Amino acid sequence: MNADCSGSEREANWRTKARRGAFRAVLVSAVMAAVFSAVTACGDEKDQQPTDAAVVQTRSGPVRGTVTADERAFSGIPYAAPPVGELRWKPPAAPAVWSAERDATKPGAECLQPEDAGRLTGSEDCLFLNVWTPSGAADRKRPVLVWIHGGAFTTGSGSLYNPARLVRTGDMVVVTINYRLGALGFLGHPAVAHEDGQVGNFGLLDQQAALRWVRDNIAAFGGDPAKVTIAGESAGAMSVCDHLVSPASDRLFHGAILQSGPCEMQTDRQTAVAKSEEYSATIGCPDADAAAVARCLRAVPAEQVAATPLHFTGEAGVGLPSPSYGQPLLPDDPMVAFRDGKAAKVPVLIGVNRDEYTYFVAGQTITAQQYPDLLKMFGPQADAVTAQYPLDRYAQPELAWSAVMTDHVFACPIADNTKSLTRTGPVYAYEFADPDAAPLPGLPSPPPFPLGAAHGFELPYLFDLDRTPSPATSAQQALSDKMIRYWSAFVHTGDPNANGLPHWPRHTGDQSLVLHPDTATTTNIHETHHCALWTQIPTP
């Protein structure tokens, strides 16, 4: 039944119908219900929001999440079509549309990846994201943090990171995403090149598709699409480096957070193609005409592809499937682009952990006799490295080697990026330095030596992670609270400073804020990590 929004007309119609007798009472009730609906439709857009806070209408269809007193959570929302069959090794396609409410109370599958003891977990059908909002978040638009997980581009998922504390304390919307990993995410074989001739980087394309989904849908969850910060740790931070210089990511975000990102570990297109062609042969798809290789690659069982993930670039014997530059999606090496002032003009929060490399050495044994042999990888500079990191300065050879690689692979390249990014926007730098941070799962317990502030150890100070203890002491809990408030202020304003927090100076020289349970100070990363030496030695 149609009705206009004229109150006098509605009232006249109702009185006329009412006089027709009691036997028309049911019809009168129906008319009144229709009139009430029409009045509602003529109200403000705010009044049209569904009364059920657990249901949100996305552009693809309605989703039903979980509501608590503090937050709403919507999990396993597809942001792209399943990249399977003919869509394997193709840019992400639009997701299907649905009309019935979709269950969004549990995460979608993580992307196919190796697990312990050579087992595999996950699925090719994995392009899902999760949205967390404060309770009642649709009443006004809040800033948005999009989290890109780490894991060397071979492991991880968005659902591993519970952002409840960031959501509650920071009064923000948080989105965590999956993206294709390993060979499925980064194979650069020309036989499965994109339509415009680009190769590989399917995982980065997935991330951009997720950012477009946020742009188009996040307002329905109470998020502000004009105030989106992208953030990541390790490979996630490397991804943020790429988005800072990718033309296709332009205007999809308005701030960036990079935690422990070795962004020098990207590769060029030529290397990606060569390594991908070698890899193709190892899984039974040797050189032939492009169409035949493409058919072969798409027919290989997913388990066989994921069991031997492609490694593009390596250092010190450790490789990972890096994104590749030198093509339209990623025209330049991000490190070079930063130095040339080609990064997106957005505020940046960037940092390093004081003892990054202990995470990678914790399962190894290095003897005093082996240490000089390891340093030979630096060629003519080996003596200079030995002089700067003498074995007798450290309690164990493993700690000496960790100090070398922390500075060489993490601290000094990140210091370089920090300085370069000041050319295009405000930068706030930190060093996470809790010497007693709890180890992440998968490391020896107890550890063979003090791990300090190792790679990834800052994550529990921001997120609730499965099987990972939260900060234990009152000082650590206070540091966690400060970090969440700093990160939240940055997402809101592009500046981490807020009332009641120690001042975080903008990075204009070499000073970085030290995040330590017992002190509030700054440090010169370039000096404390011997970067004058490492600027003379290229990263392997």
Coordinates of C-alpha atoms in Angstrom, one line a residue:
M1 CA 0.0 0.0 0.0
N2 CA 1.4 3.4 -1.0
A3 CA 1.1 6.5 1.3
D4 CA 2.5 10.0 1.1
C5 CA 3.9 12.0 3.9
S6 CA 1.0 14.4 4.4
G7 CA -0.3 14.2 8.0
S8 CA -3.6 15.9 7.2
E9 CA -4.3 13.6 4.3
R10 CA -3.5 10.5 6.3
E11 CA -5.8 11.6 9.2
A12 CA -8.7 12.3 6.8
N13 CA -8.3 8.9 5.2
W14 CA -8.3 7.2 8.5
R15 CA -11.4 9.0 9.7
T16 CA -13.3 8.1 6.6
K17 CA -12.3 4.4 6.9
A18 CA -13.1 4.3 10.6
R19 CA -16.7 5.4 10.0
R20 CA -17.4 2.4 7.7
G21 CA -18.1 0.2 10.7
A22 CA -16.6 -2.3 13.1
F23 CA -16.4 -5.0 10.4
R24 CA -13.7 -2.9 8.7
A25 CA -11.5 -2.7 11.9
V26 CA -8.9 -5.1 10.7
L27 CA -8.5 -3.1 7.5
V28 CA -8.2 0.1 9.5
S29 CA -5.3 -1.4 11.5
A30 CA -3.6 -2.4 8.2
V31 CA -3.9 1.1 6.9
M32 CA -2.5 2.6 10.0
A33 CA 0.5 0.2 9.9
A34 CA 1.2 1.2 6.3
V35 CA 0.8 4.9 7.2
F36 CA 3.3 4.5 10.1
S37 CA 5.8 2.9 7.8
A38 CA 5.5 5.7 5.3
V39 CA 6.0 8.3 8.1
T40 CA 9.2 6.4 9.1
A41 CA 10.4 6.3 5.5
C42 CA 10.1 10.1 5.4
G43 CA 12.3 10.6 8.4
D44 CA 16.0 11.0 8.8
E45 CA 18.3 8.4 7.4
K46 CA 19.5 7.7 11.0
D47 CA 15.9 6.5 11.8
Q48 CA 16.2 3.8 9.1
Q49 CA 19.0 1.9 10.8
P50 CA 17.9 -1.6 11.8
T51 CA 16.9 -2.0 15.4
D52 CA 18.9 -5.2 15.7
A53 CA 22.5 -4.0 16.4
A54 CA 23.8 -7.4 15.4
V55 CA 22.7 -6.9 11.7
V56 CA 24.4 -4.7 9.2
Q57 CA 23.5 -4.3 5.6
T58 CA 26.6 -4.4 3.3
R59 CA 26.6 -3.8 -0.4
S60 CA 26.7 -7.6 -0.9
G61 CA 24.0 -8.4 1.6
P62 CA 23.1 -8.4 5.3
V63 CA 25.4 -9.9 7.9
R64 CA 24.6 -10.9 11.5
G65 CA 27.4 -10.6 14.0
T66 CA 27.9 -10.8 17.7
V67 CA 27.0 -8.0 20.2
T68 CA 28.3 -7.6 23.7
A69 CA 28.1 -4.8 26.2
D70 CA 31.3 -3.3 24.9
E71 CA 31.6 -4.1 21.2
R72 CA 30.1 -5.6 18.1
A73 CA 32.0 -8.2 16.0
F74 CA 31.4 -9.3 12.5
S75 CA 33.6 -12.1 11.3
G76 CA 34.2 -14.0 8.1
I77 CA 32.7 -11.4 5.7
P78 CA 33.8 -12.1 2.1
Y79 CA 35.3 -9.1 0.4
A80 CA 36.1 -10.9 -2.9
A81 CA 35.1 -14.1 -4.8
P82 CA 36.9 -17.3 -3.8
P83 CA 40.1 -17.3 -5.8
V84 CA 39.8 -20.9 -6.9
G85 CA 39.6 -22.8 -10.2
E86 CA 39.9 -20.4 -13.0
L87 CA 40.2 -17.5 -10.5
R88 CA 43.4 -19.0 -9.0
W89 CA 46.3 -16.6 -9.8
K90 CA 43.9 -13.9 -11.0
P91 CA 43.2 -10.5 -9.5
P92 CA 40.4 -10.7 -6.9
A93 CA 36.9 -10.6 -8.3
A94 CA 33.8 -9.1 -6.8
P95 CA 32.1 -11.2 -4.1
A96 CA 28.7 -12.8 -4.7
V97 CA 25.5 -11.0 -3.6
W98 CA 23.2 -12.6 -1.0
S99 CA 19.7 -11.6 0.3
A100 CA 19.3 -13.7 3.5
E101 CA 21.3 -12.7 6.6
R102 CA 24.8 -14.2 6.4
D103 CA 26.2 -15.7 9.6
A104 CA 29.1 -13.4 10.7
T105 CA 29.7 -14.9 14.1
K106 CA 32.8 -16.9 13.3
P107 CA 35.9 -16.3 11.2
G108 CA 36.2 -17.5 7.7
A109 CA 38.9 -19.9 6.6
E110 CA 42.5 -18.7 6.8
C111 CA 44.5 -18.8 3.6
L112 CA 46.3 -22.1 2.8
Q113 CA 49.6 -22.2 4.7
P114 CA 52.0 -24.7 6.2
E115 CA 51.5 -25.7 9.8
D116 CA 53.8 -27.5 12.3
A117 CA 55.4 -30.8 11.2
G118 CA 54.8 -30.2 7.5
R119 CA 51.0 -30.3 7.8
L120 CA 48.8 -27.8 5.9
T121 CA 45.9 -25.7 7.2
G122 CA 43.5 -23.3 5.7
S123 CA 41.8 -23.1 2.3
E124 CA 42.1 -21.4 -1.0
D125 CA 38.6 -19.9 -0.4
C126 CA 39.9 -17.4 2.2
L127 CA 39.3 -13.8 1.2
F128 CA 37.5 -12.8 4.3
L129 CA 37.7 -9.9 6.7
N130 CA 36.5 -9.1 10.2
V131 CA 35.0 -5.9 11.6
W132 CA 35.0 -4.9 15.2
T133 CA 33.2 -1.8 16.4
P134 CA 32.3 -0.2 19.8
S135 CA 28.8 -1.0 20.9
G136 CA 26.4 1.4 19.3
A137 CA 29.0 2.3 16.7
A138 CA 26.5 3.2 14.1
D139 CA 25.4 6.3 15.9
R140 CA 28.3 8.4 14.6
K141 CA 31.3 7.9 12.3
R142 CA 34.5 6.7 14.0
P143 CA 38.0 6.4 12.5
V144 CA 39.0 3.0 11.1
L145 CA 42.2 0.9 11.6
V146 CA 42.8 -1.8 8.9
W147 CA 45.2 -4.4 10.2
I148 CA 47.4 -6.4 7.7
H149 CA 48.9 -9.4 9.5
G150 CA 52.5 -10.6 9.3
G151 CA 53.9 -14.0 8.8
A152 CA 56.6 -13.7 6.1
F153 CA 53.8 -13.8 3.4
T154 CA 53.4 -17.5 4.1
T155 CA 51.4 -17.8 7.3
G156 CA 48.9 -15.9 9.4
S157 CA 45.3 -14.6 9.3
G158 CA 43.3 -11.6 10.4
S159 CA 41.3 -13.6 12.9
L160 CA 44.4 -14.3 15.0
Y161 CA 44.3 -10.6 16.2
N162 CA 41.5 -9.7 18.6
P163 CA 41.4 -5.9 18.7
A164 CA 38.9 -5.6 21.6
R165 CA 41.1 -3.3 23.7
L166 CA 41.9 -1.0 20.8
V167 CA 38.2 -0.8 19.9
R168 CA 37.1 -0.1 23.5
T169 CA 39.8 2.3 24.6
G170 CA 40.4 3.8 21.2
D171 CA 36.7 4.3 20.3
M172 CA 37.5 3.2 16.7
V173 CA 36.4 0.6 14.2
V174 CA 39.1 -2.1 13.5
V175 CA 39.1 -4.3 10.4
T176 CA 41.4 -7.4 10.1
I177 CA 41.9 -9.1 6.8
N178 CA 43.2 -12.3 5.1
Y179 CA 45.1 -12.2 1.8
R180 CA 46.6 -15.0 -0.4
L181 CA 49.9 -16.3 0.9
G182 CA 53.0 -18.1 -0.4
A183 CA 53.0 -19.1 -4.1
L184 CA 49.2 -18.7 -4.3
G185 CA 49.7 -15.0 -3.3
F186 CA 52.9 -14.1 -5.1
L187 CA 53.7 -16.4 -8.0
G188 CA 55.1 -14.1 -10.7
H189 CA 55.0 -16.5 -13.7
P190 CA 54.2 -14.7 -17.0
A191 CA 51.7 -17.5 -17.9
V192 CA 49.4 -16.3 -15.2
A193 CA 50.1 -12.6 -15.6
H194 CA 47.4 -10.0 -15.1
E195 CA 45.5 -8.7 -18.1
D196 CA 47.7 -5.6 -18.2
G197 CA 50.9 -7.7 -18.2
Q198 CA 51.8 -7.4 -14.5
V199 CA 53.0 -10.5 -12.7
G200 CA 52.5 -11.8 -9.2
N201 CA 51.5 -9.6 -6.2
F202 CA 48.1 -11.3 -5.9
G203 CA 48.3 -10.9 -2.1
L204 CA 48.8 -7.1 -2.5
L205 CA 45.8 -7.0 -4.9
D206 CA 43.7 -8.8 -2.3
Q207 CA 44.7 -6.2 0.3
Q208 CA 43.7 -3.4 -2.1
A209 CA 40.4 -5.1 -2.7
A210 CA 39.8 -5.2 1.1
L211 CA 40.6 -1.5 1.3
R212 CA 38.1 -0.8 -1.4
W213 CA 35.5 -2.9 0.5
V214 CA 36.2 -0.7 3.6
R215 CA 35.8 2.4 1.5
D216 CA 32.4 1.2 0.2
N217 CA 31.0 -0.5 3.3
I218 CA 32.5 0.7 6.5
A219 CA 30.0 3.6 7.0
A220 CA 27.3 1.0 7.6
F221 CA 29.3 -0.3 10.6
G222 CA 29.8 3.2 12.0
G223 CA 33.2 3.8 10.4
D224 CA 34.4 6.9 8.6
P225 CA 35.7 6.0 5.1
A226 CA 37.5 9.3 5.0
K227 CA 39.6 8.5 8.1
V228 CA 41.2 5.1 7.4
T229 CA 44.7 4.1 8.8
I230 CA 46.4 1.0 7.5
A231 CA 48.7 -0.8 9.8
G232 CA 50.8 -4.0 9.9
E233 CA 53.7 -5.8 11.5
S234 CA 56.6 -7.6 9.8
A235 CA 55.3 -8.7 6.4
G236 CA 52.2 -6.7 7.1
A237 CA 54.4 -3.6 7.5
M238 CA 56.2 -4.5 4.3
S239 CA 52.7 -4.5 2.7
V240 CA 52.1 -1.0 4.1
C241 CA 55.4 0.1 2.5
D242 CA 54.0 -1.1 -0.8
H243 CA 50.7 0.7 -0.4
L244 CA 52.5 3.9 0.4
V245 CA 53.9 3.9 -3.1
S246 CA 51.3 1.9 -5.1
P247 CA 49.2 4.2 -7.4
A248 CA 46.3 1.7 -7.0
S249 CA 46.3 2.3 -3.2
D250 CA 46.1 6.1 -3.5
R251 CA 43.3 7.7 -1.4
L252 CA 42.3 4.3 0.1
F253 CA 43.9 5.3 3.4
H254 CA 44.8 8.4 5.3
G255 CA 47.5 7.3 7.7
A256 CA 50.0 4.4 8.1
I257 CA 51.5 2.4 10.9
L258 CA 54.6 0.2 10.2
Q259 CA 55.8 -2.2 13.0
S260 CA 59.1 -4.0 12.4
G261 CA 58.8 -3.9 8.6
P262 CA 62.0 -5.0 6.7
C263 CA 60.9 -3.2 3.6
E264 CA 64.2 -3.7 1.9
M265 CA 63.3 -7.3 1.3
Q266 CA 61.2 -6.7 -1.8
T267 CA 62.3 -8.1 -5.2
D268 CA 62.3 -6.8 -8.8
R269 CA 60.0 -8.1 -11.6
Q270 CA 62.8 -9.8 -13.4
T271 CA 63.8 -11.9 -10.4
A272 CA 60.2 -12.7 -9.6
V273 CA 59.7 -14.0 -13.1
A274 CA 62.9 -16.1 -13.1
K275 CA 62.2 -17.7 -9.7
S276 CA 58.6 -18.3 -10.6
E277 CA 59.5 -20.1 -13.8
E278 CA 61.9 -22.3 -11.8
Y279 CA 59.2 -23.0 -9.2
S280 CA 56.6 -23.9 -11.8
A281 CA 58.9 -26.7 -13.1
T282 CA 59.3 -28.1 -9.6
I283 CA 55.5 -28.6 -9.2
G284 CA 55.1 -30.3 -12.6
C285 CA 54.4 -27.4 -14.9
P286 CA 57.7 -27.0 -17.0
D287 CA 58.1 -24.5 -19.8
A288 CA 55.6 -24.8 -22.6
D289 CA 53.3 -22.3 -24.3
A290 CA 51.8 -19.9 -21.9
A291 CA 48.2 -21.3 -22.2
A292 CA 49.4 -24.8 -21.4
V293 CA 51.4 -23.6 -18.4
A294 CA 48.5 -21.6 -17.0
R295 CA 46.2 -24.7 -17.4
C296 CA 48.7 -26.8 -15.6
L297 CA 49.3 -24.4 -12.8
R298 CA 45.5 -24.0 -12.1
A299 CA 45.1 -27.8 -12.2
V300 CA 47.8 -28.5 -9.6
P301 CA 46.2 -29.5 -6.2
A302 CA 46.3 -26.6 -3.8
E303 CA 48.0 -28.7 -1.2
Q304 CA 50.9 -29.4 -3.6
V305 CA 51.3 -25.7 -4.3
A306 CA 51.3 -24.6 -0.6
A307 CA 53.6 -27.4 0.5
T308 CA 56.5 -25.8 -1.3
P309 CA 55.9 -22.0 -1.1
L310 CA 57.8 -19.9 -3.5
H311 CA 60.8 -17.9 -2.0
F312 CA 61.8 -14.9 -4.0
T313 CA 64.3 -13.2 -1.8
G314 CA 66.5 -14.5 1.0
E315 CA 69.0 -13.1 3.6
A316 CA 71.2 -15.1 5.9
G317 CA 69.6 -18.3 4.6
V318 CA 66.0 -17.2 5.2
G319 CA 63.7 -16.5 2.3
L320 CA 60.2 -15.3 1.8
P321 CA 57.9 -14.7 -1.2
S322 CA 58.3 -11.0 -1.5
P323 CA 56.1 -8.6 -3.5
S324 CA 57.8 -7.5 -6.7
Y325 CA 58.3 -4.0 -8.1
G326 CA 59.1 -2.6 -11.5
Q327 CA 55.5 -2.8 -12.8
P328 CA 52.4 -0.5 -12.7
L329 CA 51.0 -1.9 -9.4
L330 CA 54.4 -1.2 -7.6
P331 CA 56.5 0.9 -9.9
D332 CA 59.5 1.4 -7.6
D333 CA 61.4 -0.3 -4.8
P334 CA 59.6 1.3 -1.8
M335 CA 63.0 2.1 -0.1
V336 CA 64.1 4.1 -3.2
A337 CA 60.6 5.7 -3.6
F338 CA 60.7 6.9 0.0
R339 CA 64.1 8.5 -0.5
D340 CA 62.8 10.2 -3.7
G341 CA 59.8 11.6 -1.8
K342 CA 57.3 9.5 -3.8
A343 CA 55.4 8.1 -0.8
A344 CA 51.7 9.0 -0.1
K345 CA 51.5 12.3 1.8
V346 CA 50.0 10.8 5.0
P347 CA 51.1 10.8 8.6
V348 CA 53.2 7.7 9.6
L349 CA 53.9 5.9 12.9
I350 CA 56.9 3.6 12.5
G351 CA 59.1 1.6 14.7
V352 CA 61.4 -1.3 15.6
N353 CA 61.9 -3.7 18.5
R354 CA 65.2 -3.4 20.3
D355 CA 66.1 -7.2 20.0
E356 CA 64.3 -8.2 16.8
Y357 CA 66.5 -11.0 15.7
T358 CA 66.5 -13.1 18.9
Y359 CA 63.2 -14.4 17.7
F360 CA 64.9 -16.0 14.7
V361 CA 67.9 -17.3 16.6
A362 CA 66.0 -18.8 19.6
G363 CA 65.9 -22.3 18.1
Q364 CA 69.6 -22.3 16.9
T365 CA 72.9 -23.0 18.5
I366 CA 75.8 -20.8 17.6
T367 CA 79.3 -21.5 19.0
A368 CA 82.1 -19.1 19.5
Q369 CA 84.0 -20.8 16.7
Q370 CA 81.0 -20.4 14.3
Y371 CA 80.5 -16.7 15.0
P372 CA 83.5 -15.4 12.9
D373 CA 82.4 -17.7 10.0
L374 CA 78.9 -16.2 10.1
L375 CA 80.4 -12.7 9.8
K376 CA 82.2 -13.6 6.6
M377 CA 78.9 -13.0 4.8
F378 CA 79.8 -9.3 5.0
G379 CA 82.9 -9.8 2.9
P380 CA 85.4 -6.9 3.1
Q381 CA 83.4 -5.4 5.9
A382 CA 83.6 -8.5 8.1
D383 CA 86.4 -7.0 10.2
A384 CA 84.5 -3.8 10.8
V385 CA 81.4 -5.8 11.9
T386 CA 83.6 -7.9 14.2
A387 CA 85.0 -4.7 15.8
Q388 CA 81.6 -3.2 16.3
Y389 CA 80.1 -6.5 17.7
P390 CA 82.9 -8.2 19.6
L391 CA 82.0 -11.6 20.9
D392 CA 83.2 -10.8 24.5
R393 CA 80.5 -8.0 24.7
Y394 CA 77.7 -10.6 24.8
A395 CA 76.8 -13.4 27.2
Q396 CA 76.3 -15.9 24.4
P397 CA 77.3 -16.1 20.7
E398 CA 73.6 -16.3 19.8
L399 CA 73.1 -12.8 21.3
A400 CA 76.0 -11.4 19.4
W401 CA 74.7 -12.7 16.1
S402 CA 71.2 -11.4 17.0
A403 CA 72.6 -8.0 17.7
V404 CA 74.3 -8.0 14.3
M405 CA 71.2 -9.0 12.4
T406 CA 68.8 -6.9 14.4
D407 CA 70.7 -3.8 13.3
H408 CA 71.5 -4.9 9.8
V409 CA 68.0 -6.3 8.7
F410 CA 65.6 -4.3 10.9
A411 CA 66.8 -1.3 12.9
C412 CA 68.9 0.5 10.3
P413 CA 66.7 0.0 7.2
I414 CA 63.8 1.1 9.3
A415 CA 65.8 4.2 10.5
D416 CA 66.4 4.9 6.8
N417 CA 62.7 4.7 6.0
T418 CA 61.8 6.8 9.0
K419 CA 64.1 9.6 7.8
S420 CA 62.9 9.3 4.2
L421 CA 59.2 9.4 5.1
T422 CA 59.6 12.8 6.8
R423 CA 59.8 14.2 3.3
T424 CA 56.1 13.5 2.6
G425 CA 54.4 13.9 5.9
P426 CA 54.6 13.9 9.7
V427 CA 56.4 10.9 11.2
Y428 CA 56.5 9.5 14.7
A429 CA 59.1 6.9 15.4
Y430 CA 59.4 4.4 18.3
E431 CA 61.6 1.6 19.7
F432 CA 59.8 -1.1 21.7
A433 CA 62.2 -2.0 24.4
D434 CA 60.5 -4.2 27.1
P435 CA 63.3 -6.5 28.1
D436 CA 60.9 -9.0 29.7
A437 CA 58.2 -9.2 27.1
A438 CA 56.5 -12.6 27.0
P439 CA 57.6 -14.9 24.1
L440 CA 55.2 -15.6 21.3
P441 CA 54.0 -19.2 20.7
G442 CA 56.3 -21.6 18.8
L443 CA 59.5 -20.5 20.5
P444 CA 61.4 -22.8 22.9
S445 CA 60.1 -22.7 26.4
P446 CA 62.0 -21.7 28.4
P447 CA 64.1 -19.8 25.9
P448 CA 67.7 -20.7 25.6
F449 CA 68.8 -17.1 26.4
P450 CA 67.0 -13.8 27.2
L451 CA 65.0 -12.8 24.1
G452 CA 64.3 -9.3 25.2
A453 CA 62.1 -7.2 22.9
A454 CA 62.1 -9.7 20.0
H455 CA 60.3 -9.6 16.7
G456 CA 56.6 -9.5 17.2
F457 CA 56.8 -9.2 21.0
E458 CA 55.0 -5.9 21.0
L459 CA 51.8 -7.4 19.5
P460 CA 50.2 -8.6 22.8
Y461 CA 50.5 -5.0 24.1
L462 CA 48.0 -4.0 21.4
F463 CA 45.9 -7.2 20.6
D464 CA 44.7 -10.2 22.5
L465 CA 46.4 -13.1 20.7
D466 CA 45.5 -16.7 21.1
R467 CA 47.9 -18.7 23.3
T468 CA 49.9 -15.6 24.0
P469 CA 50.0 -14.2 27.5
S470 CA 49.0 -10.6 28.0
P471 CA 51.4 -8.2 29.6
A472 CA 51.9 -9.6 33.1
T473 CA 53.2 -7.0 35.5
S474 CA 51.5 -3.7 36.5
A475 CA 54.3 -1.8 34.7
Q476 CA 53.8 -3.9 31.5
Q477 CA 50.0 -3.4 31.7
A478 CA 50.6 0.4 32.1
L479 CA 52.9 0.3 29.0
S480 CA 50.2 -1.6 27.1
D481 CA 47.6 1.0 28.0
K482 CA 49.9 3.8 26.9
M483 CA 50.6 2.1 23.6
I484 CA 46.9 1.6 22.9
R485 CA 46.2 5.2 23.7
Y486 CA 49.1 6.4 21.5
W487 CA 48.0 4.2 18.5
S488 CA 44.4 5.3 19.0
A489 CA 45.2 9.0 19.1
F490 CA 47.2 8.5 15.9
V491 CA 44.2 6.8 14.2
H492 CA 42.0 9.6 15.3
T493 CA 44.2 12.6 14.5
G494 CA 47.4 11.5 12.7
D495 CA 49.3 12.5 15.9
P496 CA 49.8 10.0 18.7
N497 CA 50.0 12.6 21.4
A498 CA 47.0 12.8 23.9
N499 CA 46.3 14.2 27.3
G500 CA 48.0 12.3 30.1
L501 CA 50.6 10.6 27.9
P502 CA 54.4 11.4 27.9
H503 CA 55.1 13.6 24.9
W504 CA 56.0 11.8 21.7
P505 CA 58.1 14.2 19.6
R506 CA 57.6 14.4 15.9
H507 CA 60.6 12.8 14.1
T508 CA 62.6 15.7 12.6
G509 CA 66.1 14.4 13.4
D510 CA 67.0 11.0 14.8
Q511 CA 64.9 10.7 18.0
S512 CA 62.5 7.9 18.6
L513 CA 60.2 7.4 21.6
V514 CA 61.3 4.4 23.8
L515 CA 58.4 2.2 24.8
H516 CA 59.7 0.7 28.0
P517 CA 57.7 -0.3 31.2
D518 CA 59.9 1.8 33.5
T519 CA 61.1 4.7 31.5
A520 CA 59.8 7.4 29.2
T521 CA 62.6 8.7 27.1
T522 CA 63.9 9.0 23.5
T523 CA 66.8 7.3 21.7
N524 CA 68.8 7.9 18.6
I525 CA 68.2 4.7 16.6
H526 CA 70.9 5.6 14.2
E527 CA 73.5 5.7 17.0
T528 CA 72.3 2.9 19.3
H529 CA 72.1 0.4 16.4
H530 CA 75.4 1.4 14.7
C531 CA 73.7 2.5 11.5
A532 CA 76.8 4.4 10.3
L533 CA 78.4 1.0 9.7
W534 CA 75.4 -0.6 8.1
T535 CA 74.8 2.2 5.6
Q536 CA 78.1 1.0 4.0
I537 CA 77.0 -2.6 3.8
P538 CA 74.1 -3.6 1.5
T539 CA 71.5 -6.0 2.8
P540 CA 72.1 -9.5 1.3

